[in-house]
């Protein structure tokens, strides 16, 4: 199948296929849109079982980054890169340097950051070959781990959801079920405890579950039980696709808001949640805090601006909830519509710029 006829091809501006066997580099870089600015998105390293899976992932994820940047109102477009391989066994310095060179060749249209299978140390190596790198450690000139800001943004989404569902955003005594207590989930747990919430947590990686249980004074349940916990809020902070036609009927929560990407297995799941009267805050809005941090790093804006901008995710969520009600849409559809309008406006403004010759 050609890229142009791929069901997830959405007028992506550029899709580059990387094949450098001498460095073990096989991957794809997708630039979905630069209408609002250079396309920022993480580099995911994953042992995809087929090139088709890698292509599908990069096309979908890069479009998601365009929407996320538009809704966070940062001057960035959306892109993503995938490297086919196991990060534990296939990731070498040579591979990362080769990847950095390929990113540099795009001339700043794509800016890389960390994602599943890559980390801030890898960003430092990529940075030896390309200037187009973000989400770096402070020692490397970056603004540090974006996860705490991702968690702060998710808290804003939870509060917006509580206010909408309950008429009050108070979390004191409210039970929140967190699926996945890794980097973001644990940070979110800390913030929720500060608000007086009670936590029920799960994690497939036992040491993470144990450490979080102790620190957060949380109750742990088996990963399969988390859906049916009697809670006000269900916060997916693990992997994508956990909200599906099997799990949605089991939910007892009134609000779903968390950091995981691509939470809905498919668009019908948004309708299934709405039908059950569950308030869903779209993932790419709830988890946009990390992007705000990376965008500030890229543009070298005052780091003191990051936190207020992340707190503004609350008003973005309120706008989405209001438009969903007014227009009879699911919240996921309302968020997509706002993002699409913002990208279209930027594209039109760019097309209206006078052409310069020579
Ligand atoms: P992480 O790897 O640190 O944590 C994920 C945790 O989920 C791990 O502890 C893992 O063991 C656990 N897990 C995996 N599958 C599970 C399952 N089925 N049930 C329960 N637990 C499971 O990752 P993270 O940085 O905390 O990110 C969490 C999610 O948020 C990911 O989907 C990520 O793409 C998304 N996200 C993260 C950021 C960020 O700033 N780190 C930004 C935007 C989105």
PDB file of N, CA, C and O in Angstrom, residues 48-80:
ATOM      1  N   UNK A  48       8.525  -2.988  16.520  1.00  0.00           N
ATOM      2  CA  UNK A  48       7.336  -3.203  15.677  1.00  0.00           C
ATOM      3  C   UNK A  48       7.484  -4.532  14.950  1.00  0.00           C
ATOM      4  O   UNK A  48       8.564  -4.850  14.447  1.00  0.00           O
ATOM      5  N   UNK A  49       6.362  -5.266  14.869  1.00  0.00           N
ATOM      6  CA  UNK A  49       6.463  -6.561  14.213  1.00  0.00           C
ATOM      7  C   UNK A  49       6.407  -6.424  12.692  1.00  0.00           C
ATOM      8  O   UNK A  49       6.752  -7.354  11.974  1.00  0.00           O
ATOM      9  N   UNK A  50       5.964  -5.257  12.200  1.00  0.00           N
ATOM     10  CA  UNK A  50       5.970  -5.054  10.750  1.00  0.00           C
ATOM     11  C   UNK A  50       6.183  -3.578  10.450  1.00  0.00           C
ATOM     12  O   UNK A  50       5.911  -2.714  11.296  1.00  0.00           O
ATOM     13  N   UNK A  51       6.656  -3.313   9.234  1.00  0.00           N
ATOM     14  CA  UNK A  51       6.824  -1.911   8.803  1.00  0.00           C
ATOM     15  C   UNK A  51       5.462  -1.221   8.751  1.00  0.00           C
ATOM     16  O   UNK A  51       5.351  -0.036   9.009  1.00  0.00           O
ATOM     17  N   UNK A  52       4.428  -2.014   8.422  1.00  0.00           N
ATOM     18  CA  UNK A  52       3.075  -1.441   8.348  1.00  0.00           C
ATOM     19  C   UNK A  52       2.653  -0.894   9.717  1.00  0.00           C
ATOM     20  O   UNK A  52       2.054   0.184   9.808  1.00  0.00           O
ATOM     21  N   UNK A  53       2.980  -1.616  10.793  1.00  0.00           N
ATOM     22  CA  UNK A  53       2.632  -1.142  12.141  1.00  0.00           C
ATOM     23  C   UNK A  53       3.375   0.154  12.457  1.00  0.00           C
ATOM     24  O   UNK A  53       2.838   1.074  13.074  1.00  0.00           O
ATOM     25  N   UNK A  54       4.647   0.204  12.060  1.00  0.00           N
ATOM     26  CA  UNK A  54       5.449   1.400  12.327  1.00  0.00           C
ATOM     27  C   UNK A  54       4.881   2.599  11.566  1.00  0.00           C
ATOM     28  O   UNK A  54       4.777   3.707  12.112  1.00  0.00           O
ATOM     29  N   UNK A  55       4.492   2.357  10.303  1.00  0.00           N
ATOM     30  CA  UNK A  55       3.950   3.454   9.496  1.00  0.00           C
ATOM     31  C   UNK A  55       2.631   3.964  10.081  1.00  0.00           C
ATOM     32  O   UNK A  55       2.410   5.175  10.218  1.00  0.00           O
ATOM     33  N   UNK A  56       1.777   3.035  10.461  1.00  0.00           N
ATOM     34  CA  UNK A  56       0.479   3.417  11.049  1.00  0.00           C
ATOM     35  C   UNK A  56       0.711   4.268  12.307  1.00  0.00           C
ATOM     36  O   UNK A  56       0.088   5.314  12.492  1.00  0.00           O
ATOM     37  N   UNK A  57       1.636   3.821  13.153  1.00  0.00           N
ATOM     38  CA  UNK A  57       1.908   4.523  14.401  1.00  0.00           C
ATOM     39  C   UNK A  57       2.419   5.945  14.133  1.00  0.00           C
ATOM     40  O   UNK A  57       1.937   6.912  14.729  1.00  0.00           O
ATOM     41  N   UNK A  58       3.361   6.064  13.215  1.00  0.00           N
ATOM     42  CA  UNK A  58       3.979   7.376  13.010  1.00  0.00           C
ATOM     43  C   UNK A  58       3.001   8.348  12.352  1.00  0.00           C
ATOM     44  O   UNK A  58       2.995   9.542  12.653  1.00  0.00           O
ATOM     45  N   UNK A  59       2.131   7.817  11.472  1.00  0.00           N
ATOM     46  CA  UNK A  59       1.146   8.702  10.825  1.00  0.00           C
ATOM     47  C   UNK A  59       0.134   9.201  11.863  1.00  0.00           C
ATOM     48  O   UNK A  59      -0.205  10.393  11.913  1.00  0.00           O
ATOM     49  N   UNK A  60      -0.340   8.285  12.718  1.00  0.00           N
ATOM     50  CA  UNK A  60      -1.347   8.675  13.721  1.00  0.00           C
ATOM     51  C   UNK A  60      -0.756   9.587  14.794  1.00  0.00           C
ATOM     52  O   UNK A  60      -1.349  10.577  15.201  1.00  0.00           O
ATOM     53  N   UNK A  61       0.430   9.218  15.271  1.00  0.00           N
ATOM     54  CA  UNK A  61       1.021   9.985  16.366  1.00  0.00           C
ATOM     55  C   UNK A  61       1.412  11.396  15.919  1.00  0.00           C
ATOM     56  O   UNK A  61       1.274  12.355  16.684  1.00  0.00           O
ATOM     57  N   UNK A  62       1.889  11.528  14.674  1.00  0.00           N
ATOM     58  CA  UNK A  62       2.298  12.866  14.218  1.00  0.00           C
ATOM     59  C   UNK A  62       1.077  13.777  14.065  1.00  0.00           C
ATOM     60  O   UNK A  62       1.133  14.959  14.413  1.00  0.00           O
ATOM     61  N   UNK A  63      -0.030  13.232  13.588  1.00  0.00           N
ATOM     62  CA  UNK A  63      -1.248  14.043  13.509  1.00  0.00           C
ATOM     63  C   UNK A  63      -1.718  14.441  14.919  1.00  0.00           C
ATOM     64  O   UNK A  63      -2.122  15.582  15.155  1.00  0.00           O
ATOM     65  N   UNK A  64      -1.615  13.507  15.855  1.00  0.00           N
ATOM     66  CA  UNK A  64      -1.995  13.808  17.240  1.00  0.00           C
ATOM     67  C   UNK A  64      -1.165  14.947  17.811  1.00  0.00           C
ATOM     68  O   UNK A  64      -1.670  15.775  18.567  1.00  0.00           O
ATOM     69  N   UNK A  65       0.115  15.001  17.425  1.00  0.00           N
ATOM     70  CA  UNK A  65       0.967  16.085  17.931  1.00  0.00           C
ATOM     71  C   UNK A  65       0.536  17.433  17.357  1.00  0.00           C
ATOM     72  O   UNK A  65       0.603  18.453  18.038  1.00  0.00           O
ATOM     73  N   UNK A  66       0.087  17.442  16.086  1.00  0.00           N
ATOM     74  CA  UNK A  66      -0.411  18.695  15.509  1.00  0.00           C
ATOM     75  C   UNK A  66      -1.603  19.195  16.324  1.00  0.00           C
ATOM     76  O   UNK A  66      -1.696  20.379  16.672  1.00  0.00           O
ATOM     77  N   UNK A  67      -2.515  18.282  16.638  1.00  0.00           N
ATOM     78  CA  UNK A  67      -3.719  18.656  17.383  1.00  0.00           C
ATOM     79  C   UNK A  67      -3.357  19.113  18.797  1.00  0.00           C
ATOM     80  O   UNK A  67      -3.914  20.075  19.325  1.00  0.00           O
ATOM     81  N   UNK A  68      -2.426  18.389  19.409  1.00  0.00           N
ATOM     82  CA  UNK A  68      -2.048  18.730  20.783  1.00  0.00           C
ATOM     83  C   UNK A  68      -1.415  20.131  20.821  1.00  0.00           C
ATOM     84  O   UNK A  68      -1.773  20.960  21.664  1.00  0.00           O
ATOM     85  N   UNK A  69      -0.503  20.396  19.890  1.00  0.00           N
ATOM     86  CA  UNK A  69       0.152  21.713  19.875  1.00  0.00           C
ATOM     87  C   UNK A  69      -0.871  22.819  19.631  1.00  0.00           C
ATOM     88  O   UNK A  69      -0.797  23.898  20.231  1.00  0.00           O
ATOM     89  N   UNK A  70      -1.843  22.536  18.747  1.00  0.00           N
ATOM     90  CA  UNK A  70      -2.863  23.549  18.453  1.00  0.00           C
ATOM     91  C   UNK A  70      -3.701  23.826  19.700  1.00  0.00           C
ATOM     92  O   UNK A  70      -3.996  24.982  20.027  1.00  0.00           O
ATOM     93  N   UNK A  71      -4.082  22.784  20.415  1.00  0.00           N
ATOM     94  CA  UNK A  71      -4.921  23.004  21.598  1.00  0.00           C
ATOM     95  C   UNK A  71      -4.151  23.592  22.765  1.00  0.00           C
ATOM     96  O   UNK A  71      -4.723  24.297  23.596  1.00  0.00           O
ATOM     97  N   UNK A  72      -2.856  23.324  22.842  1.00  0.00           N
ATOM     98  CA  UNK A  72      -2.038  23.953  23.891  1.00  0.00           C
ATOM     99  C   UNK A  72      -1.669  25.380  23.482  1.00  0.00           C
ATOM    100  O   UNK A  72      -1.063  26.118  24.244  1.00  0.00           O
ATOM    101  N   UNK A  73      -2.004  25.740  22.239  1.00  0.00           N
ATOM    102  CA  UNK A  73      -1.740  27.070  21.697  1.00  0.00           C
ATOM    103  C   UNK A  73      -0.260  27.428  21.743  1.00  0.00           C
ATOM    104  O   UNK A  73       0.096  28.563  22.067  1.00  0.00           O
ATOM    105  N   UNK A  74       0.587  26.456  21.445  1.00  0.00           N
ATOM    106  CA  UNK A  74       2.016  26.739  21.324  1.00  0.00           C
ATOM    107  C   UNK A  74       2.354  26.841  19.833  1.00  0.00           C
ATOM    108  O   UNK A  74       1.706  26.190  19.011  1.00  0.00           O
ATOM    109  N   UNK A  75       3.333  27.668  19.464  1.00  0.00           N
ATOM    110  CA  UNK A  75       3.639  27.865  18.036  1.00  0.00           C
ATOM    111  C   UNK A  75       4.449  26.708  17.458  1.00  0.00           C
ATOM    112  O   UNK A  75       5.603  26.852  17.085  1.00  0.00           O
ATOM    113  N   UNK A  76       3.828  25.564  17.428  1.00  0.00           N
ATOM    114  CA  UNK A  76       4.476  24.358  16.925  1.00  0.00           C
ATOM    115  C   UNK A  76       3.495  23.571  16.072  1.00  0.00           C
ATOM    116  O   UNK A  76       2.281  23.645  16.280  1.00  0.00           O
ATOM    117  N   UNK A  77       4.048  22.786  15.151  1.00  0.00           N
ATOM    118  CA  UNK A  77       3.237  21.850  14.398  1.00  0.00           C
ATOM    119  C   UNK A  77       3.417  20.454  14.999  1.00  0.00           C
ATOM    120  O   UNK A  77       3.866  20.315  16.137  1.00  0.00           O
ATOM    121  N   UNK A  78       3.055  19.443  14.204  1.00  0.00           N
ATOM    122  CA  UNK A  78       3.113  18.088  14.742  1.00  0.00           C
ATOM    123  C   UNK A  78       3.943  17.158  13.884  1.00  0.00           C
ATOM    124  O   UNK A  78       3.822  17.131  12.657  1.00  0.00           O
ATOM    125  N   UNK A  79       4.797  16.392  14.544  1.00  0.00           N
ATOM    126  CA  UNK A  79       5.591  15.381  13.860  1.00  0.00           C
ATOM    127  C   UNK A  79       5.887  14.243  14.811  1.00  0.00           C
ATOM    128  O   UNK A  79       5.501  14.288  15.985  1.00  0.00           O
ATOM    129  N   UNK A  80       6.505  13.228  14.311  1.00  0.00           N
ATOM    130  CA  UNK A  80       6.866  12.087  15.159  1.00  0.00           C
ATOM    131  C   UNK A  80       7.903  11.276  14.395  1.00  0.00           C
ATOM    132  O   UNK A  80       7.925  11.293  13.153  1.00  0.00           O
TER     133      UNK A  80
END
